[in-house]
């Protein structure tokens, strides 16, 4: 999706809150993809996984995805 003219990823949690992230892996810059089964942002390049809020679940990435203004 595009948000404020920039590529973005978004997830609406069960409480109705929308979480908008920059979908670029903080490890090597690949585009992350939404994994609906696991409810995570996954990097196809090196296997990093991030929560719906952008926090690191599994590396090699050590930094969270950047959050974007809603």
mmCIF file of N, CA and C in Angstrom:
data_model
loop_
_atom_site.group_PDB
_atom_site.id
_atom_site.type_symbol
_atom_site.label_atom_id
_atom_site.label_comp_id
_atom_site.label_asym_id
_atom_site.label_seq_id
_atom_site.Cartn_x
_atom_site.Cartn_y
_atom_site.Cartn_z
ATOM 1 N N UNK A 1 0.831 -1.176 0.000
ATOM 2 C CA UNK A 1 0.000 0.000 0.000
ATOM 3 C C UNK A 1 0.881 1.247 0.000
ATOM 4 N N UNK A 2 0.314 2.358 -0.346
ATOM 5 C CA UNK A 2 1.013 3.638 -0.306
ATOM 6 C C UNK A 2 0.310 4.521 0.721
ATOM 7 N N UNK A 3 1.096 5.119 1.605
ATOM 8 C CA UNK A 3 0.552 5.968 2.669
ATOM 9 C C UNK A 3 1.357 7.260 2.696
ATOM 10 N N UNK A 4 0.686 8.378 2.535
ATOM 11 C CA UNK A 4 1.363 9.689 2.476
ATOM 12 C C UNK A 4 2.482 9.703 1.433
ATOM 13 N N UNK A 5 2.233 9.022 0.313
ATOM 14 C CA UNK A 5 3.185 9.005 -0.784
ATOM 15 C C UNK A 5 4.355 8.052 -0.624
ATOM 16 N N UNK A 6 4.342 7.239 0.432
ATOM 17 C CA UNK A 6 5.438 6.301 0.679
ATOM 18 C C UNK A 6 4.900 4.884 0.811
ATOM 19 N N UNK A 7 5.733 3.910 0.438
ATOM 20 C CA UNK A 7 5.362 2.512 0.582
ATOM 21 C C UNK A 7 5.166 2.213 2.064
ATOM 22 N N UNK A 8 4.094 1.495 2.406
ATOM 23 C CA UNK A 8 3.772 1.208 3.803
ATOM 24 C C UNK A 8 3.100 -0.146 3.917
ATOM 25 N N UNK A 9 3.122 -0.675 5.126
ATOM 26 C CA UNK A 9 2.380 -1.875 5.465
ATOM 27 C C UNK A 9 1.483 -1.530 6.639
ATOM 28 N N UNK A 10 0.298 -2.125 6.686
ATOM 29 C CA UNK A 10 -0.627 -1.805 7.772
ATOM 30 C C UNK A 10 -1.327 -3.058 8.268
ATOM 31 N N UNK A 11 -1.619 -3.060 9.552
ATOM 32 C CA UNK A 11 -2.339 -4.156 10.183
ATOM 33 C C UNK A 11 -3.307 -3.584 11.202
ATOM 34 N N UNK A 12 -4.554 -4.079 11.172
ATOM 35 C CA UNK A 12 -5.554 -3.671 12.165
ATOM 36 C C UNK A 12 -5.672 -4.801 13.172
ATOM 37 N N UNK A 13 -5.359 -4.516 14.448
ATOM 38 C CA UNK A 13 -5.420 -5.551 15.476
ATOM 39 C C UNK A 13 -6.861 -5.795 15.920
ATOM 40 N N UNK A 14 -7.043 -6.769 16.816
ATOM 41 C CA UNK A 14 -8.382 -7.162 17.271
ATOM 42 C C UNK A 14 -9.118 -6.030 17.970
ATOM 43 N N UNK A 15 -8.382 -5.090 18.561
ATOM 44 C CA UNK A 15 -8.989 -3.950 19.251
ATOM 45 C C UNK A 15 -9.354 -2.827 18.280
ATOM 46 N N UNK A 16 -9.007 -2.996 16.995
ATOM 47 C CA UNK A 16 -9.328 -1.983 15.995
ATOM 48 C C UNK A 16 -8.230 -0.958 15.765
ATOM 49 N N UNK A 17 -7.101 -1.104 16.457
ATOM 50 C CA UNK A 17 -5.975 -0.183 16.280
ATOM 51 C C UNK A 17 -5.231 -0.510 14.993
ATOM 52 N N UNK A 18 -4.845 0.514 14.260
ATOM 53 C CA UNK A 18 -4.105 0.321 13.021
ATOM 54 C C UNK A 18 -2.631 0.599 13.277
ATOM 55 N N UNK A 19 -1.792 -0.348 12.870
ATOM 56 C CA UNK A 19 -0.345 -0.243 13.012
ATOM 57 C C UNK A 19 0.234 -0.095 11.611
ATOM 58 N N UNK A 20 0.916 1.018 11.347
ATOM 59 C CA UNK A 20 1.485 1.289 10.023
ATOM 60 C C UNK A 20 3.005 1.280 10.148
ATOM 61 N N UNK A 21 3.642 0.459 9.294
ATOM 62 C CA UNK A 21 5.097 0.318 9.345
ATOM 63 C C UNK A 21 5.699 0.581 7.961
ATOM 64 N N UNK A 22 6.973 0.903 7.954
ATOM 65 C CA UNK A 22 7.729 0.972 6.714
ATOM 66 C C UNK A 22 8.142 -0.470 6.423
ATOM 67 N N UNK A 23 7.722 -1.049 5.295
ATOM 68 C CA UNK A 23 7.940 -2.477 5.046
ATOM 69 C C UNK A 23 9.333 -2.825 4.514
ATOM 70 N N UNK A 24 10.350 -2.242 5.119
ATOM 71 C CA UNK A 24 11.727 -2.498 4.714
ATOM 72 C C UNK A 24 12.474 -3.139 5.876
ATOM 73 N N UNK A 25 12.997 -4.335 5.660
ATOM 74 C CA UNK A 25 13.721 -5.054 6.705
ATOM 75 C C UNK A 25 14.928 -4.243 7.149
ATOM 76 N N UNK A 26 15.122 -4.192 8.447
ATOM 77 C CA UNK A 26 16.222 -3.410 9.013
ATOM 78 C C UNK A 26 17.554 -4.156 8.939
ATOM 79 N N UNK A 27 17.551 -5.380 8.454
ATOM 80 C CA UNK A 27 18.789 -6.145 8.331
ATOM 81 C C UNK A 27 19.543 -5.780 7.055
ATOM 82 N N UNK A 28 18.905 -5.975 5.885
ATOM 83 C CA UNK A 28 19.590 -5.716 4.612
ATOM 84 C C UNK A 28 18.727 -4.913 3.629
ATOM 85 N N UNK A 29 17.561 -4.449 4.074
ATOM 86 C CA UNK A 29 16.756 -3.567 3.238
ATOM 87 C C UNK A 29 15.784 -4.229 2.288
ATOM 88 N N UNK A 30 15.562 -5.534 2.413
ATOM 89 C CA UNK A 30 14.575 -6.208 1.559
ATOM 90 C C UNK A 30 13.162 -5.819 1.996
ATOM 91 N N UNK A 31 12.202 -5.944 1.101
ATOM 92 C CA UNK A 31 10.808 -5.673 1.436
ATOM 93 C C UNK A 31 10.223 -6.854 2.203
ATOM 94 N N UNK A 32 9.632 -6.578 3.370
ATOM 95 C CA UNK A 32 8.972 -7.630 4.141
ATOM 96 C C UNK A 32 7.592 -7.884 3.562
ATOM 97 N N UNK A 33 7.072 -9.069 3.842
ATOM 98 C CA UNK A 33 5.755 -9.475 3.355
ATOM 99 C C UNK A 33 4.904 -9.908 4.547
ATOM 100 N N UNK A 34 3.604 -9.626 4.478
ATOM 101 C CA UNK A 34 2.703 -10.007 5.559
ATOM 102 C C UNK A 34 2.440 -11.506 5.500
ATOM 103 N N UNK A 35 2.570 -12.184 6.645
ATOM 104 C CA UNK A 35 2.293 -13.608 6.788
ATOM 105 C C UNK A 35 0.995 -13.711 7.581
ATOM 106 N N UNK A 36 -0.105 -13.939 6.891
ATOM 107 C CA UNK A 36 -1.418 -13.946 7.539
ATOM 108 C C UNK A 36 -1.562 -15.092 8.535
ATOM 109 N N UNK A 37 -0.977 -16.244 8.250
ATOM 110 C CA UNK A 37 -1.093 -17.397 9.141
ATOM 111 C C UNK A 37 -0.423 -17.133 10.491
ATOM 112 N N UNK A 38 0.725 -16.459 10.480
ATOM 113 C CA UNK A 38 1.472 -16.187 11.704
ATOM 114 C C UNK A 38 1.236 -14.775 12.245
ATOM 115 N N UNK A 39 0.536 -13.955 11.463
ATOM 116 C CA UNK A 39 0.315 -12.543 11.803
ATOM 117 C C UNK A 39 1.643 -11.849 12.079
ATOM 118 N N UNK A 40 2.544 -11.959 11.091
ATOM 119 C CA UNK A 40 3.864 -11.346 11.230
ATOM 120 C C UNK A 40 4.317 -10.792 9.892
ATOM 121 N N UNK A 41 5.270 -9.866 9.964
ATOM 122 C CA UNK A 41 5.942 -9.342 8.775
ATOM 123 C C UNK A 41 7.202 -10.178 8.613
ATOM 124 N N UNK A 42 7.343 -10.864 7.482
ATOM 125 C CA UNK A 42 8.463 -11.766 7.256
ATOM 126 C C UNK A 42 9.338 -11.270 6.118
ATOM 127 N N UNK A 43 10.644 -11.395 6.289
ATOM 128 C CA UNK A 43 11.591 -11.007 5.251
ATOM 129 C C UNK A 43 11.975 -12.240 4.439
ATOM 130 N N UNK A 44 11.707 -12.229 3.139
ATOM 131 C CA UNK A 44 12.029 -13.389 2.309
ATOM 132 C C UNK A 44 13.524 -13.539 2.028
ATOM 133 N N UNK A 45 14.319 -12.523 2.283
ATOM 134 C CA UNK A 45 15.748 -12.572 1.948
ATOM 135 C C UNK A 45 16.578 -13.375 2.951
ATOM 136 N N UNK A 46 16.422 -13.093 4.244
ATOM 137 C CA UNK A 46 17.265 -13.746 5.244
ATOM 138 C C UNK A 46 16.481 -14.301 6.425
ATOM 139 N N UNK A 47 15.162 -14.258 6.371
ATOM 140 C CA UNK A 47 14.339 -14.921 7.375
ATOM 141 C C UNK A 47 13.973 -14.136 8.616
ATOM 142 N N UNK A 48 14.276 -12.852 8.673
ATOM 143 C CA UNK A 48 13.862 -12.072 9.837
ATOM 144 C C UNK A 48 12.336 -12.036 9.896
ATOM 145 N N UNK A 49 11.816 -11.996 11.128
ATOM 146 C CA UNK A 49 10.368 -11.915 11.326
ATOM 147 C C UNK A 49 10.083 -10.820 12.329
ATOM 148 N N UNK A 50 8.980 -10.104 12.098
ATOM 149 C CA UNK A 50 8.599 -8.972 12.930
ATOM 150 C C UNK A 50 7.131 -9.114 13.323
ATOM 151 N N UNK A 51 6.783 -8.640 14.512
ATOM 152 C CA UNK A 51 5.390 -8.662 14.963
ATOM 153 C C UNK A 51 4.559 -7.677 14.144
ATOM 154 N N UNK A 52 3.264 -7.683 14.380
ATOM 155 C CA UNK A 52 2.379 -6.759 13.659
ATOM 156 C C UNK A 52 2.696 -5.301 13.982
ATOM 157 N N UNK A 53 3.354 -5.060 15.111
ATOM 158 C CA UNK A 53 3.739 -3.693 15.473
ATOM 159 C C UNK A 53 5.126 -3.326 14.952
ATOM 160 N N UNK A 54 5.842 -4.313 14.384
ATOM 161 C CA UNK A 54 7.172 -4.061 13.832
ATOM 162 C C UNK A 54 8.323 -4.503 14.711
ATOM 163 N N UNK A 55 8.042 -5.031 15.908
ATOM 164 C CA UNK A 55 9.108 -5.508 16.806
ATOM 165 C C UNK A 55 9.730 -6.793 16.263
ATOM 166 N N UNK A 56 11.021 -6.957 16.489
ATOM 167 C CA UNK A 56 11.722 -8.155 16.023
ATOM 168 C C UNK A 56 11.226 -9.380 16.789
ATOM 169 N N UNK A 57 10.852 -10.419 16.045
ATOM 170 C CA UNK A 57 10.498 -11.715 16.630
ATOM 171 C C UNK A 57 11.694 -12.654 16.491
ATOM 172 N N UNK A 58 12.312 -12.597 15.307
ATOM 173 C CA UNK A 58 13.404 -13.510 14.983
ATOM 174 C C UNK A 58 14.365 -12.815 14.037
ATOM 175 N N UNK A 59 15.668 -12.972 14.279
ATOM 176 C CA UNK A 59 16.687 -12.319 13.457
ATOM 177 C C UNK A 59 17.025 -13.094 12.214
ATOM 178 N N UNK A 60 17.961 -12.519 11.481
ATOM 179 C CA UNK A 60 19.125 -11.782 11.924
ATOM 180 C C UNK A 60 18.906 -10.291 12.204
ATOM 181 N N UNK A 61 17.779 -9.716 11.831
ATOM 182 C CA UNK A 61 17.541 -8.292 12.146
ATOM 183 C C UNK A 61 17.546 -8.093 13.663
ATOM 184 N N UNK A 62 18.093 -6.973 14.106
ATOM 185 C CA UNK A 62 18.098 -6.661 15.539
ATOM 186 C C UNK A 62 17.311 -5.388 15.848
ATOM 187 N N UNK A 63 16.950 -4.628 14.811
ATOM 188 C CA UNK A 63 16.179 -3.400 14.990
ATOM 189 C C UNK A 63 14.757 -3.601 14.474
ATOM 190 N N UNK A 64 13.809 -3.002 15.157
ATOM 191 C CA UNK A 64 12.398 -3.069 14.752
ATOM 192 C C UNK A 64 12.173 -2.338 13.434
ATOM 193 N N UNK A 65 11.066 -2.693 12.773
ATOM 194 C CA UNK A 65 10.663 -1.950 11.583
ATOM 195 C C UNK A 65 10.276 -0.538 12.007
ATOM 196 N N UNK A 66 10.477 0.419 11.133
ATOM 197 C CA UNK A 66 10.130 1.814 11.455
ATOM 198 C C UNK A 66 8.617 1.984 11.403
ATOM 199 N N UNK A 67 8.081 2.688 12.402
ATOM 200 C CA UNK A 67 6.657 3.001 12.425
ATOM 201 C C UNK A 67 6.421 4.262 11.610
ATOM 202 N N UNK A 68 5.264 4.330 10.967
ATOM 203 C CA UNK A 68 4.903 5.496 10.176
ATOM 204 C C UNK A 68 3.709 6.178 10.811
ATOM 205 N N UNK A 69 3.601 7.474 10.608
ATOM 206 C CA UNK A 69 2.445 8.230 11.117
ATOM 207 C C UNK A 69 1.183 7.753 10.415
ATOM 208 N N UNK A 70 0.093 7.647 11.169
ATOM 209 C CA UNK A 70 -1.180 7.213 10.600
ATOM 210 C C UNK A 70 -1.844 8.334 9.860
#
